[in-house]
XYZ file of C-alpha atoms in Angstrom:
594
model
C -114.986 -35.881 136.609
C -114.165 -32.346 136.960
C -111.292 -31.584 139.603
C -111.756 -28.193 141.591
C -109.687 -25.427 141.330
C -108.411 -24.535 145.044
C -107.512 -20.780 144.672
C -104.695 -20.386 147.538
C -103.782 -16.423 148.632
C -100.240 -16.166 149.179
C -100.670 -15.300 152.804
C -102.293 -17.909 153.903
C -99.383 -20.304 151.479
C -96.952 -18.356 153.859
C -98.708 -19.525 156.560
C -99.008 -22.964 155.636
C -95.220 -23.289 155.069
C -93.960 -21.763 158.057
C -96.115 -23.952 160.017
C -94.882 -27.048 158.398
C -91.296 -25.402 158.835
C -91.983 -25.246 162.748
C -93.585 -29.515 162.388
C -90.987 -31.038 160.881
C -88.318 -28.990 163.286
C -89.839 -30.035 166.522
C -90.345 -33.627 165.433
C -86.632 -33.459 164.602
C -85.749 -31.192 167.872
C -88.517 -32.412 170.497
C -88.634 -30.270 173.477
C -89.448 -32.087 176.602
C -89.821 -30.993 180.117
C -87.236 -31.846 182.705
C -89.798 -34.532 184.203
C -89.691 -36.373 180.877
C -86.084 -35.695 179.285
C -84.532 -37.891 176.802
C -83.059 -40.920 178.717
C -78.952 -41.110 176.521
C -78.274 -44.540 175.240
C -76.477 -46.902 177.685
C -73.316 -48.004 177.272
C -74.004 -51.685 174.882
C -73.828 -55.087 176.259
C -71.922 -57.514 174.640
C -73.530 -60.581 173.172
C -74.203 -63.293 175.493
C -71.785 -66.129 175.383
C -74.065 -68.662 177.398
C -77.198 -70.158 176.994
C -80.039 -70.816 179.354
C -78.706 -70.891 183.027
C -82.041 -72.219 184.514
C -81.471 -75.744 181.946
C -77.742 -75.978 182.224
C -77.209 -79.432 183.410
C -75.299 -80.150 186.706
C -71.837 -81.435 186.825
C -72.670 -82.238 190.587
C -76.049 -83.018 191.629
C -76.989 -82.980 195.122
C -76.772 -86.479 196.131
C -79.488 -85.881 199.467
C -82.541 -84.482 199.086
C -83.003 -81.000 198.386
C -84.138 -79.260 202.036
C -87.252 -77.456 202.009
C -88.254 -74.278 203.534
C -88.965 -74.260 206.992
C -92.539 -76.151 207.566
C -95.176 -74.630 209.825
C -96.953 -71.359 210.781
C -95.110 -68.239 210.762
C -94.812 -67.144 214.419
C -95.611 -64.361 215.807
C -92.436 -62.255 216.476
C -91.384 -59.880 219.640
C -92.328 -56.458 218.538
C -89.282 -54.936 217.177
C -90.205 -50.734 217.496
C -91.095 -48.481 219.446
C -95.154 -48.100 219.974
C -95.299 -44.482 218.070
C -99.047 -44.429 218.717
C -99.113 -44.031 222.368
C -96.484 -40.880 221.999
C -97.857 -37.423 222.831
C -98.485 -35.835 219.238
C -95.672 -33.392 218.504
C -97.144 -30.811 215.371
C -93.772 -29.005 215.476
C -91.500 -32.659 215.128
C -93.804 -33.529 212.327
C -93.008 -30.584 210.480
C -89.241 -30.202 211.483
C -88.903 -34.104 210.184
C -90.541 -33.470 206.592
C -88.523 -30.460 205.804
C -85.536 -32.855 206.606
C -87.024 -35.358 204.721
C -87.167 -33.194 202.158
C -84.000 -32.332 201.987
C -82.941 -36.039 201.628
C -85.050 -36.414 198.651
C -83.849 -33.878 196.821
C -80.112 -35.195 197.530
C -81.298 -38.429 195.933
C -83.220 -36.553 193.423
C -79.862 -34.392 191.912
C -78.309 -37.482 192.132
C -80.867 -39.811 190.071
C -81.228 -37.237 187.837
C -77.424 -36.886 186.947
C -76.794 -40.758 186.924
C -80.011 -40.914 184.579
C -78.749 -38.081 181.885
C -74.936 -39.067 182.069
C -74.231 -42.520 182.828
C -77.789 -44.488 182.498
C -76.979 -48.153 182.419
C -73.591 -48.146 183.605
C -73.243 -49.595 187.124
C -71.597 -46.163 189.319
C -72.244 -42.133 187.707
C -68.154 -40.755 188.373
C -69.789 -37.396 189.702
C -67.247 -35.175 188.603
C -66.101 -35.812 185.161
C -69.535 -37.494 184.390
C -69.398 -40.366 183.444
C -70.389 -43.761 183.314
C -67.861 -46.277 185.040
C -68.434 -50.536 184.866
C -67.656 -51.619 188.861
C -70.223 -54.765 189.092
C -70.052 -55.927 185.381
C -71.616 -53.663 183.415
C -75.789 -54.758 184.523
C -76.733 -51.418 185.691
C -76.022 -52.010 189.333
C -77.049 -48.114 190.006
C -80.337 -48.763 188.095
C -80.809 -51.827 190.075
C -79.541 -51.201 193.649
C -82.340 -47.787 193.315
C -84.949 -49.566 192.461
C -86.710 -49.709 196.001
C -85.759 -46.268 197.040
C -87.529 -44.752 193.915
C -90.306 -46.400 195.208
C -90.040 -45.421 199.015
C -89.776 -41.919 197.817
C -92.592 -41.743 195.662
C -90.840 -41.155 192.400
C -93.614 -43.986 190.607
C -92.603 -42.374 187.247
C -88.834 -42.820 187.711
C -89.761 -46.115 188.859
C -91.464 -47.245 186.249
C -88.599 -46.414 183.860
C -86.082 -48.370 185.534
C -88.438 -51.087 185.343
C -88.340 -51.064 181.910
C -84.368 -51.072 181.161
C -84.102 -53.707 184.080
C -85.864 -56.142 181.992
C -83.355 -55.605 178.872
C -80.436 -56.521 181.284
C -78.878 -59.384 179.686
C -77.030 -61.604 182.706
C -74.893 -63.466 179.774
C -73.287 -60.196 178.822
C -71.206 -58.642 181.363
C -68.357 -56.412 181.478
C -66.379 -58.801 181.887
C -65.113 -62.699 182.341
C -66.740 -62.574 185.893
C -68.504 -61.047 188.927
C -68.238 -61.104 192.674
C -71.153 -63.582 193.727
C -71.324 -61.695 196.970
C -72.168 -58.276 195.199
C -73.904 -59.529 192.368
C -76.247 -61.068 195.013
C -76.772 -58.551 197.212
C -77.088 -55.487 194.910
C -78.904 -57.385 191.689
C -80.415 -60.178 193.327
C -81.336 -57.945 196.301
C -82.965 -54.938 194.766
C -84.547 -56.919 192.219
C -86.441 -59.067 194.898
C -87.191 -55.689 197.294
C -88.571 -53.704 194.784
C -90.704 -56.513 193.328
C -91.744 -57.220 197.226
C -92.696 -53.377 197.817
C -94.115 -53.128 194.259
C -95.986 -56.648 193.069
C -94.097 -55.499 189.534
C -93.482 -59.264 188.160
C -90.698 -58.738 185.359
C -89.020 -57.715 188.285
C -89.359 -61.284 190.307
C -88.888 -62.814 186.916
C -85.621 -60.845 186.443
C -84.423 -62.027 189.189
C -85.049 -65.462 189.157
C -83.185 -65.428 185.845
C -80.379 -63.642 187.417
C -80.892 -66.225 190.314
C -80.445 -69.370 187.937
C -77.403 -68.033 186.971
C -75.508 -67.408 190.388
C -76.644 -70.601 191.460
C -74.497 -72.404 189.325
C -71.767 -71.155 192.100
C -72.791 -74.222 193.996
C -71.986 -76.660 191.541
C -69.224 -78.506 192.687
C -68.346 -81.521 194.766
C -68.520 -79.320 198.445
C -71.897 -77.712 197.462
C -70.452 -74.455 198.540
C -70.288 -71.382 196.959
C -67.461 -70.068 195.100
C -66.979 -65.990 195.020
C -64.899 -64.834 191.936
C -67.788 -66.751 189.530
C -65.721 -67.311 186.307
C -68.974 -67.319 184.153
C -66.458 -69.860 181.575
C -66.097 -72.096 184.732
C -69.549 -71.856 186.244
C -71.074 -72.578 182.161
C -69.230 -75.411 182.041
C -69.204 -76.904 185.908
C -65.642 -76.426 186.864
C -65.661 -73.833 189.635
C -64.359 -75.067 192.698
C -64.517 -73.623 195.684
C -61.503 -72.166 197.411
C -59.209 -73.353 200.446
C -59.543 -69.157 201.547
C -62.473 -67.461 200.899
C -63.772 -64.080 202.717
C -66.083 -65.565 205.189
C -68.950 -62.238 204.762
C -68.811 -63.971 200.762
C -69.738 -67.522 202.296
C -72.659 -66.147 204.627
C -74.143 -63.481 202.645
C -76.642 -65.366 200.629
C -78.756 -66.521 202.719
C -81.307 -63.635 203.208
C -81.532 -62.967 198.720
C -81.767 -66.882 198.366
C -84.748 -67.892 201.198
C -86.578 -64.906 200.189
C -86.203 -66.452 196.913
C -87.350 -69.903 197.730
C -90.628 -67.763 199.510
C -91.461 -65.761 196.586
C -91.059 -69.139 193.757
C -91.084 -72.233 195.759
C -88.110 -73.009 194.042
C -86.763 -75.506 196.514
C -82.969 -75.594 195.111
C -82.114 -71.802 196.335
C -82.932 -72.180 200.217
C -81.483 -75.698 199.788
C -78.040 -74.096 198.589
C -77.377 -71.810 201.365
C -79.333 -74.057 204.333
C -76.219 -76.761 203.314
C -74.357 -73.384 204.605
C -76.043 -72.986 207.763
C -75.190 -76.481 208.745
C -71.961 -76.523 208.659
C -71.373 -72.623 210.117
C -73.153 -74.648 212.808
C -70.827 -77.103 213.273
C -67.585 -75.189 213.415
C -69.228 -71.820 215.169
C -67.578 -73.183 218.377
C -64.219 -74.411 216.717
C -62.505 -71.358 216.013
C -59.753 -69.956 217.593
C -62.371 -67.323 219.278
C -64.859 -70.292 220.108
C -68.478 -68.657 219.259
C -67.321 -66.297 216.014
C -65.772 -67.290 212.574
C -62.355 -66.276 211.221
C -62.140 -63.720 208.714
C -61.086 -66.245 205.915
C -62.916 -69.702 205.724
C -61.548 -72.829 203.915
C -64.562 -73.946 202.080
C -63.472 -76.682 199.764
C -64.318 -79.495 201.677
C -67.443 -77.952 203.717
C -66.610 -75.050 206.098
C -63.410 -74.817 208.001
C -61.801 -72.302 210.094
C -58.512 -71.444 208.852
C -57.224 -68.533 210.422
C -56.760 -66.633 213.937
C -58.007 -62.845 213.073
C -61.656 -62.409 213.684
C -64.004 -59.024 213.594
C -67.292 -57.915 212.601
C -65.686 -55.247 210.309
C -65.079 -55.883 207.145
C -64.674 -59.559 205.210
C -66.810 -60.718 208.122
C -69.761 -58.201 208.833
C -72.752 -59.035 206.734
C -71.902 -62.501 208.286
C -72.782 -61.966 211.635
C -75.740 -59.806 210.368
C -77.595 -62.170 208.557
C -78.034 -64.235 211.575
C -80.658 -62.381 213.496
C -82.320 -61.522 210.003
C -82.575 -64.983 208.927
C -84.525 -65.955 211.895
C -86.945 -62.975 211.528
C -87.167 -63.808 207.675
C -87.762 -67.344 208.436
C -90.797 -66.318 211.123
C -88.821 -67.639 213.782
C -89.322 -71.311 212.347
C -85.829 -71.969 212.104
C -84.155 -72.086 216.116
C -80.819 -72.856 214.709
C -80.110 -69.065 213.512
C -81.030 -67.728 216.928
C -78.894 -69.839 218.836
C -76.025 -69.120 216.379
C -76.750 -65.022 216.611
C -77.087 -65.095 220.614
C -73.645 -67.394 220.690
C -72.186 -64.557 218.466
C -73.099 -61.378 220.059
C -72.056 -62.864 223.063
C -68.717 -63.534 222.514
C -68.419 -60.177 220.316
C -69.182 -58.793 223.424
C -66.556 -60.585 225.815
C -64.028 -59.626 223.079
C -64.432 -57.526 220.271
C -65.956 -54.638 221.467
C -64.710 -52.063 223.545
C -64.788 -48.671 225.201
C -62.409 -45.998 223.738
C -60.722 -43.751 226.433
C -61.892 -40.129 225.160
C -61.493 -36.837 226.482
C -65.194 -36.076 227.291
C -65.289 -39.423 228.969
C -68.577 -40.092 226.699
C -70.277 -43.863 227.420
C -69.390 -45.628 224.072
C -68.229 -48.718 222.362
C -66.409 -49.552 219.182
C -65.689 -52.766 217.419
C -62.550 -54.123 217.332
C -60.353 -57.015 215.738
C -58.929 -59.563 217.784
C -55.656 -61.784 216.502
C -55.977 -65.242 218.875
C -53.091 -66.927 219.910
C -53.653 -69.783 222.138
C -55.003 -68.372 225.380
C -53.976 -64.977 224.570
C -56.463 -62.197 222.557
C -54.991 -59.289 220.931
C -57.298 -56.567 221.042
C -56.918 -54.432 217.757
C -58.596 -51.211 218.621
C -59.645 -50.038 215.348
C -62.784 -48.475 214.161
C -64.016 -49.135 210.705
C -67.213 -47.047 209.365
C -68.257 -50.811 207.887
C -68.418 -51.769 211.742
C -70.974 -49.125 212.304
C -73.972 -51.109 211.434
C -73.469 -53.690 214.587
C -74.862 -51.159 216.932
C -78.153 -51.767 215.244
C -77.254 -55.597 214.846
C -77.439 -55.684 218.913
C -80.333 -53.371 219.330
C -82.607 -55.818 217.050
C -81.319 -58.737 218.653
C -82.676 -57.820 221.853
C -85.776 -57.094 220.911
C -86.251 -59.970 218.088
C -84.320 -62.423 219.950
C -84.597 -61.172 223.895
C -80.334 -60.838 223.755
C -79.819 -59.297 226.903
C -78.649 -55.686 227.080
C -78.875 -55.775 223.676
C -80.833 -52.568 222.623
C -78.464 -50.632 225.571
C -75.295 -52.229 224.215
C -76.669 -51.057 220.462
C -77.426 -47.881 221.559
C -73.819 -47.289 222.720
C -72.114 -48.641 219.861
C -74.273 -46.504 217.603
C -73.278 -43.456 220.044
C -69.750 -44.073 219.419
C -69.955 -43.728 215.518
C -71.882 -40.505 216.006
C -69.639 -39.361 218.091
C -66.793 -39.949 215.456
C -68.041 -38.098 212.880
C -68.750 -35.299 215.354
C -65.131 -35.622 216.077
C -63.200 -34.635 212.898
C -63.381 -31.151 211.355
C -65.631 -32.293 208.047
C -68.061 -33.897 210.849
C -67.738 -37.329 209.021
C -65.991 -40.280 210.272
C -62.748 -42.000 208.664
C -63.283 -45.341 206.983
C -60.565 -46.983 209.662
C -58.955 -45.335 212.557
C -57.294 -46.307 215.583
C -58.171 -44.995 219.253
C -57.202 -45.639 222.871
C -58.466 -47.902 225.078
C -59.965 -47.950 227.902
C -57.880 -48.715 231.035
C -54.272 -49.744 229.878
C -54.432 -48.989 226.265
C -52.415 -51.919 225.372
C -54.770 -54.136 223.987
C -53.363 -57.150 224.805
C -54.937 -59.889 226.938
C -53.587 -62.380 228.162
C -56.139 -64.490 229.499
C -58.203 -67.760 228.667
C -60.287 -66.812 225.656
C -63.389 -68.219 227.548
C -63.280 -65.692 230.353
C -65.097 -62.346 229.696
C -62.926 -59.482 227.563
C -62.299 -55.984 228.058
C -64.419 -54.359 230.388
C -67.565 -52.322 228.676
C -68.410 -50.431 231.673
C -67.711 -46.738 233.491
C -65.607 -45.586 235.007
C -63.268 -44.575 231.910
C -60.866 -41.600 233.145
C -59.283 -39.365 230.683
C -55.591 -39.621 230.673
C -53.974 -37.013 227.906
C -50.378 -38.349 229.168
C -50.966 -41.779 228.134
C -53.149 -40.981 224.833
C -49.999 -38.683 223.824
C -47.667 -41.269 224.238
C -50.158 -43.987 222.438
C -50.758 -41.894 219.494
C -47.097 -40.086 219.052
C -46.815 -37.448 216.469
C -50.515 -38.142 215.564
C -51.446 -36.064 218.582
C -50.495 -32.996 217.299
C -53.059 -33.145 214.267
C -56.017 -35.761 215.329
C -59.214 -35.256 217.574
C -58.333 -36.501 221.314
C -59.144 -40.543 221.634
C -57.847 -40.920 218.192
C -54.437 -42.279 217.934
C -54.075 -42.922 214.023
C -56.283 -42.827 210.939
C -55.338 -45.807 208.385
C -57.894 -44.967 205.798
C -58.949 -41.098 205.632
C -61.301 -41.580 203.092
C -65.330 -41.480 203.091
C -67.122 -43.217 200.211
C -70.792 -41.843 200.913
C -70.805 -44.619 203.289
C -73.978 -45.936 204.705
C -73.611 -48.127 208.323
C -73.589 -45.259 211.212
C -77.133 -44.088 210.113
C -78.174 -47.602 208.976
C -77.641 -48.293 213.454
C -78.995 -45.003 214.062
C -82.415 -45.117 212.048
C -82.258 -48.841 213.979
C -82.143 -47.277 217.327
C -84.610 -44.778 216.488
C -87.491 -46.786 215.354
C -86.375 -49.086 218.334
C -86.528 -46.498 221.248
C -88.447 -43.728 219.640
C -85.781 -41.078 221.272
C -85.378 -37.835 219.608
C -81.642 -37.924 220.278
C -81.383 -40.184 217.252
C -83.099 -37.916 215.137
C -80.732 -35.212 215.314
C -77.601 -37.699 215.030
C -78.625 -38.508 211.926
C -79.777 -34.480 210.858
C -76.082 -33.727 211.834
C -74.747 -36.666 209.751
C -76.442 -35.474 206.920
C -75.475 -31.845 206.865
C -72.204 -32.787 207.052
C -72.039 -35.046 204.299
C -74.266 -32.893 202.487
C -71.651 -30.213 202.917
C -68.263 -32.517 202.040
C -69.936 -34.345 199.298
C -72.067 -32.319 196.991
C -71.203 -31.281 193.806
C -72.705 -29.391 191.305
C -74.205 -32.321 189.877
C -74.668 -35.143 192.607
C -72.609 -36.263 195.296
C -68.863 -37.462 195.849
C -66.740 -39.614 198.294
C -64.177 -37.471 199.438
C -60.459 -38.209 200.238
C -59.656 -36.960 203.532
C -62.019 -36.324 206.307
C -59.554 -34.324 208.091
C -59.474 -32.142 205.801
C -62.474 -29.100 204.821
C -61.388 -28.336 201.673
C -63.324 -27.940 198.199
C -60.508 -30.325 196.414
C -61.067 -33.180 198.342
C -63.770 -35.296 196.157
C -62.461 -38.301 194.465
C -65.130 -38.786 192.076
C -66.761 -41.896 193.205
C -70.562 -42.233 193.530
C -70.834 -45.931 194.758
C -74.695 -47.114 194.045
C -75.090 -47.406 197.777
C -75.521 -43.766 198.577
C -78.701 -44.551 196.807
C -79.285 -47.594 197.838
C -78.766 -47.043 201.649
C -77.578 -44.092 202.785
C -80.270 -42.052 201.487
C -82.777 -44.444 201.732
C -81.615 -44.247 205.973
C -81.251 -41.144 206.343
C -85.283 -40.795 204.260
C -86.356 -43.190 206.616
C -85.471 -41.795 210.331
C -87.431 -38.994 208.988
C -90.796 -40.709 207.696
C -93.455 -41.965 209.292
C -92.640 -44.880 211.406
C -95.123 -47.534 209.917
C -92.927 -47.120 206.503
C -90.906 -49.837 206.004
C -91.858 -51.086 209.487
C -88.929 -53.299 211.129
C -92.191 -55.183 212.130
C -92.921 -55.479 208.638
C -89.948 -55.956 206.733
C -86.339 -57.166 207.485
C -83.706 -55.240 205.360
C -80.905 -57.203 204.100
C -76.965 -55.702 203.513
C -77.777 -53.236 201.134
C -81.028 -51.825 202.799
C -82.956 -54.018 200.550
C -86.313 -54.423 202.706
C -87.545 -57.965 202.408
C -91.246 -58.924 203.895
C -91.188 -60.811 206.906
C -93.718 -63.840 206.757
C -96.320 -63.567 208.940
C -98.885 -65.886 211.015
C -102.571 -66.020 209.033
């Protein structure tokens, strides 16, 4: 066989080697649009020291029946907000509300992008020095906690791609020898089960029902309640006990993540583990030293039991109190025991926790308080923490989902009172704790029985600068009238004031909401970007460039963003009808009659 002769001019053998040149460069260099850049390699897991958490055997079984689910028909709930339909259409709202919405999006958007290209796969982006910080044991709790706000927001391609490295996350391989069971569950088991609810993406349900088997080794003990700091050693091997003083938000923040659970699998053992819960906050709810409302710390290692005198709604107690109301919505009103529990609540919150700060333009507001019980005598703390903020939308649902009484007015008031905070200092953001005055005496104290109604709530409240002066000291000189000392100056890209503003506003359907939360978000727009995302900042006294303390908490996706997106959508997305959104703006899908 005779083999051609190929006669090759030397032009086109230039040709032919520059374009193999350019080839094997590009394959080596790739250039990629923004949309599609090269995702860096996470920080590596370490190897998994456990087995298989859903076949680890129990050390202590249940020795009763495992409780089902709620039987019956979903009912049909009160309608929760406001009937947008029958408003006059407004062309020139529309369009002020989706450049605002806008402008949220691309505040998430920056800050996506940067946690994507510099810390991918750690849990928190450190949005200064860039990079990649382990807060939540090491599972991506950014990637996670996003999840359902990529989705909200349309980014489907973003979405997608989280999906993806979610279902590498290896639970056995964490940062470290433990996690909080209250964060893990909230931020991992929440987002997981919300964006698998808004989605229908099933590695996602089956991601979390893996991380699910895990956490519920927590309950494996004697009591049958759950233990917080989960030594994953101790919880392997079915010796984690649960504590004589545990934070009592950690014992009654499950219960939302673990029904919706139950609902999505039919896996009977999750709702039983936190129902055992709901019995016995049942049993002591009117035991306390502040008969209707738990103590800040619970002793939990024989069942539930009140063991100390300081109760709020603040923090180590909030996402108790507002689970209640949620759990009977998530249930579909099939379980009575969770409204009587929430109405029993708010109205003792109301006797004595909350109260109206003495202010110099006499504004018609509340703020949540601490009270330290003593006998017959309650004494009012008045301090204001930003985690406080989200009870003004706590009230505001209750009266419509559960027909509290002056419940949407007393929300409404509450959630005026944290606006009006941040419009107090100069950086237009509120502190994380401050002290004000009071209304009427400013002392605080009362000494009264504890079953008589608390500090009055209503008008008249005069202004007295004497008094205030002499209440806040030296603090006068430098802080906004009302305010009489700020404990924690710090904001961390918090999320509660517009979590109870959006609340109010898809209750009522009152513009004043909307630009609350438009002058919220400039501000912290303003004190919080950097070049490349967003940071908490150190002092919100203070306008000053070096205030950021480079600290991008995976909430600020999570929630605040996701609020702020959501007072300015369409009211029929994310519904409060529709969905119920548990303590990390997770939105969970209430069950509904057939």
């Amino acid at each position: 066989m005779t083999i051609p002769v190929i006669h090759r001019s030397p032009k086109r053998m230039l040709i032919a080697a520059a374009i193999a040149i350019f080839v094997t460069y590009f394959l080596l260099h790739p250039v990629v649009s923004s949309r599609s850049a090269p995702v860096p390699q996470p920080h590596q897991q370490g190897e998994a020291k456990f087995g298989d958490w859903a076949n680890r055997p129990e050390n202590w079984p249940s020795k009763s029946k495992l409780v089902d689910l709620p039987e019956g028909t979903p009912h049909k709930l009160p309608r929760i907000q406001h009937d947008f339909a029958a408003d006059a259409p407004d062309p020139q709202l529309k369009k002020l509300n989706a450049a605002r919405r806008d402008a949220v999006k691309a505040a998430f958007k920056k800050s996506w992008d940067s946690y994507r290209k510099y810390a991918w796969g750690f849990d928190e982006l450190r949005p200064e020095t860039l990079k990649g910080d382990d807060t939540f044991a090491g599972w991506g709790a950014t990637l996670v906690d996003s999840l359902d706000t990529l989705w909200i927001m349309g980014f489907k391609d973003e979405f997608e791609e989280s999906v993806k490295a979610v279902q590498k996350i290896d639970w056995g391989a964490a940062s470290g020898t433990g996690c909080s069971l209250f964060e893990t569950t909230i931020r991992y088991l929440g987002g997981l089960l919300s964006a698998y609810d808004l989605s229908g993406s099933r590695p996602l349900l089956d991601k979390a029902l893996e991380l699910a088997h895990m956490l519920y080794a927590a309950f494996d003990n004697p009591a049958r309640m759950p233990v917080n700091n989960f030594r994953f050693d101790l919880a392997w091997s079915g010796n984690l006990m649960p504590s004589s003083r545990e934070i009592s938000a950690a014992v009654g923040t499950m219960s939302m993540e673990f029904t919706r659970l139950a609902q999505l699998t039919n896996e009977t053992k999750f709702y039983d583990a936190i129902d055992r819960i709901k019995v016995q906050m049942e049993k002591t709810q009117a035991k306390s030293y502040l008969p209707g409302m738990w103590p800040m710390w619970l002793d939990v290692s024989e069942g539930i039991h009140p063991m100390d005198n300081s109760f709020t709604l603040g923090a180590q107690a909030d996402s108790l109190y507002e689970y209640l109301p949620k759990m009977y919505a998530l249930l579909g009103g099939l379980d009575e025991v969770y409204a009587k529990m929430a109405k029993y609540m708010l109205d003792t919150a109301r006797k004595h926790i909350l109260f109206r700060p003495m202010v110099p333009d006499k504004v018609d507001i509340l703020f949540s308080g601490e009270v330290i019980a003593n006998g017959n005598v309650l004494d009012l703390k008045t301090e204001m923490q930003h985690l406080s903020c989200f009870v003004g939308g706590m009230y505001a649902l209750s009266g419509k989902l559960l027909a509290f009484e002056d419940g949407v007015a007393t929300g409404a008031r509450l959630a005026r009172g944290c606006a009006w905070a941040y419009s107090a200092f100069p950086t237009g953001i509120m502190a994380e704790v401050a002290t004000v005055a009071e209304c009427g005496s400013g002392a605080g104290k009362k000494d009264k029985n504890i079953q008589t109604p608390g500090t009055a709530l209503e008008p008249p409240c005069e202004w007295n600068q004497t008094l205030w002066e002499n209440l806040a000291g030296m603090n006068a000189k430098t802080l906004p009238g009302g305010f009489t000392s700020v404990w924690d100056r710090r904001y961390l890209l918090r999320p509660e004031a517009i979590e109870s503003v959006f609340v109010l506003y898809r209750i009522t359907g009152e513009r004043e909401w909307l630009d609350s939360a438009w002058a919220m978000f400039e501000s912290i727009r303003a004190a919080t970007e950097t070049e490349h995302a967003f940071s908490g900042i150190g002092d919100v006294t203070l306008k000053t460039r070096n205030n950021k303390i480079d600290s991008m908490e995976s909430f600020w996706l999570s929630e605040t963003l996701k609020y702020f997106f959501l007072i300015f959508s369409e009211p029929d997305v994310i519904s409060l009808d529709d969905f119920v959104l548990n303590t990390e703006a997770h939105p969970f899908r209430i069950p509904k009659p057939r």
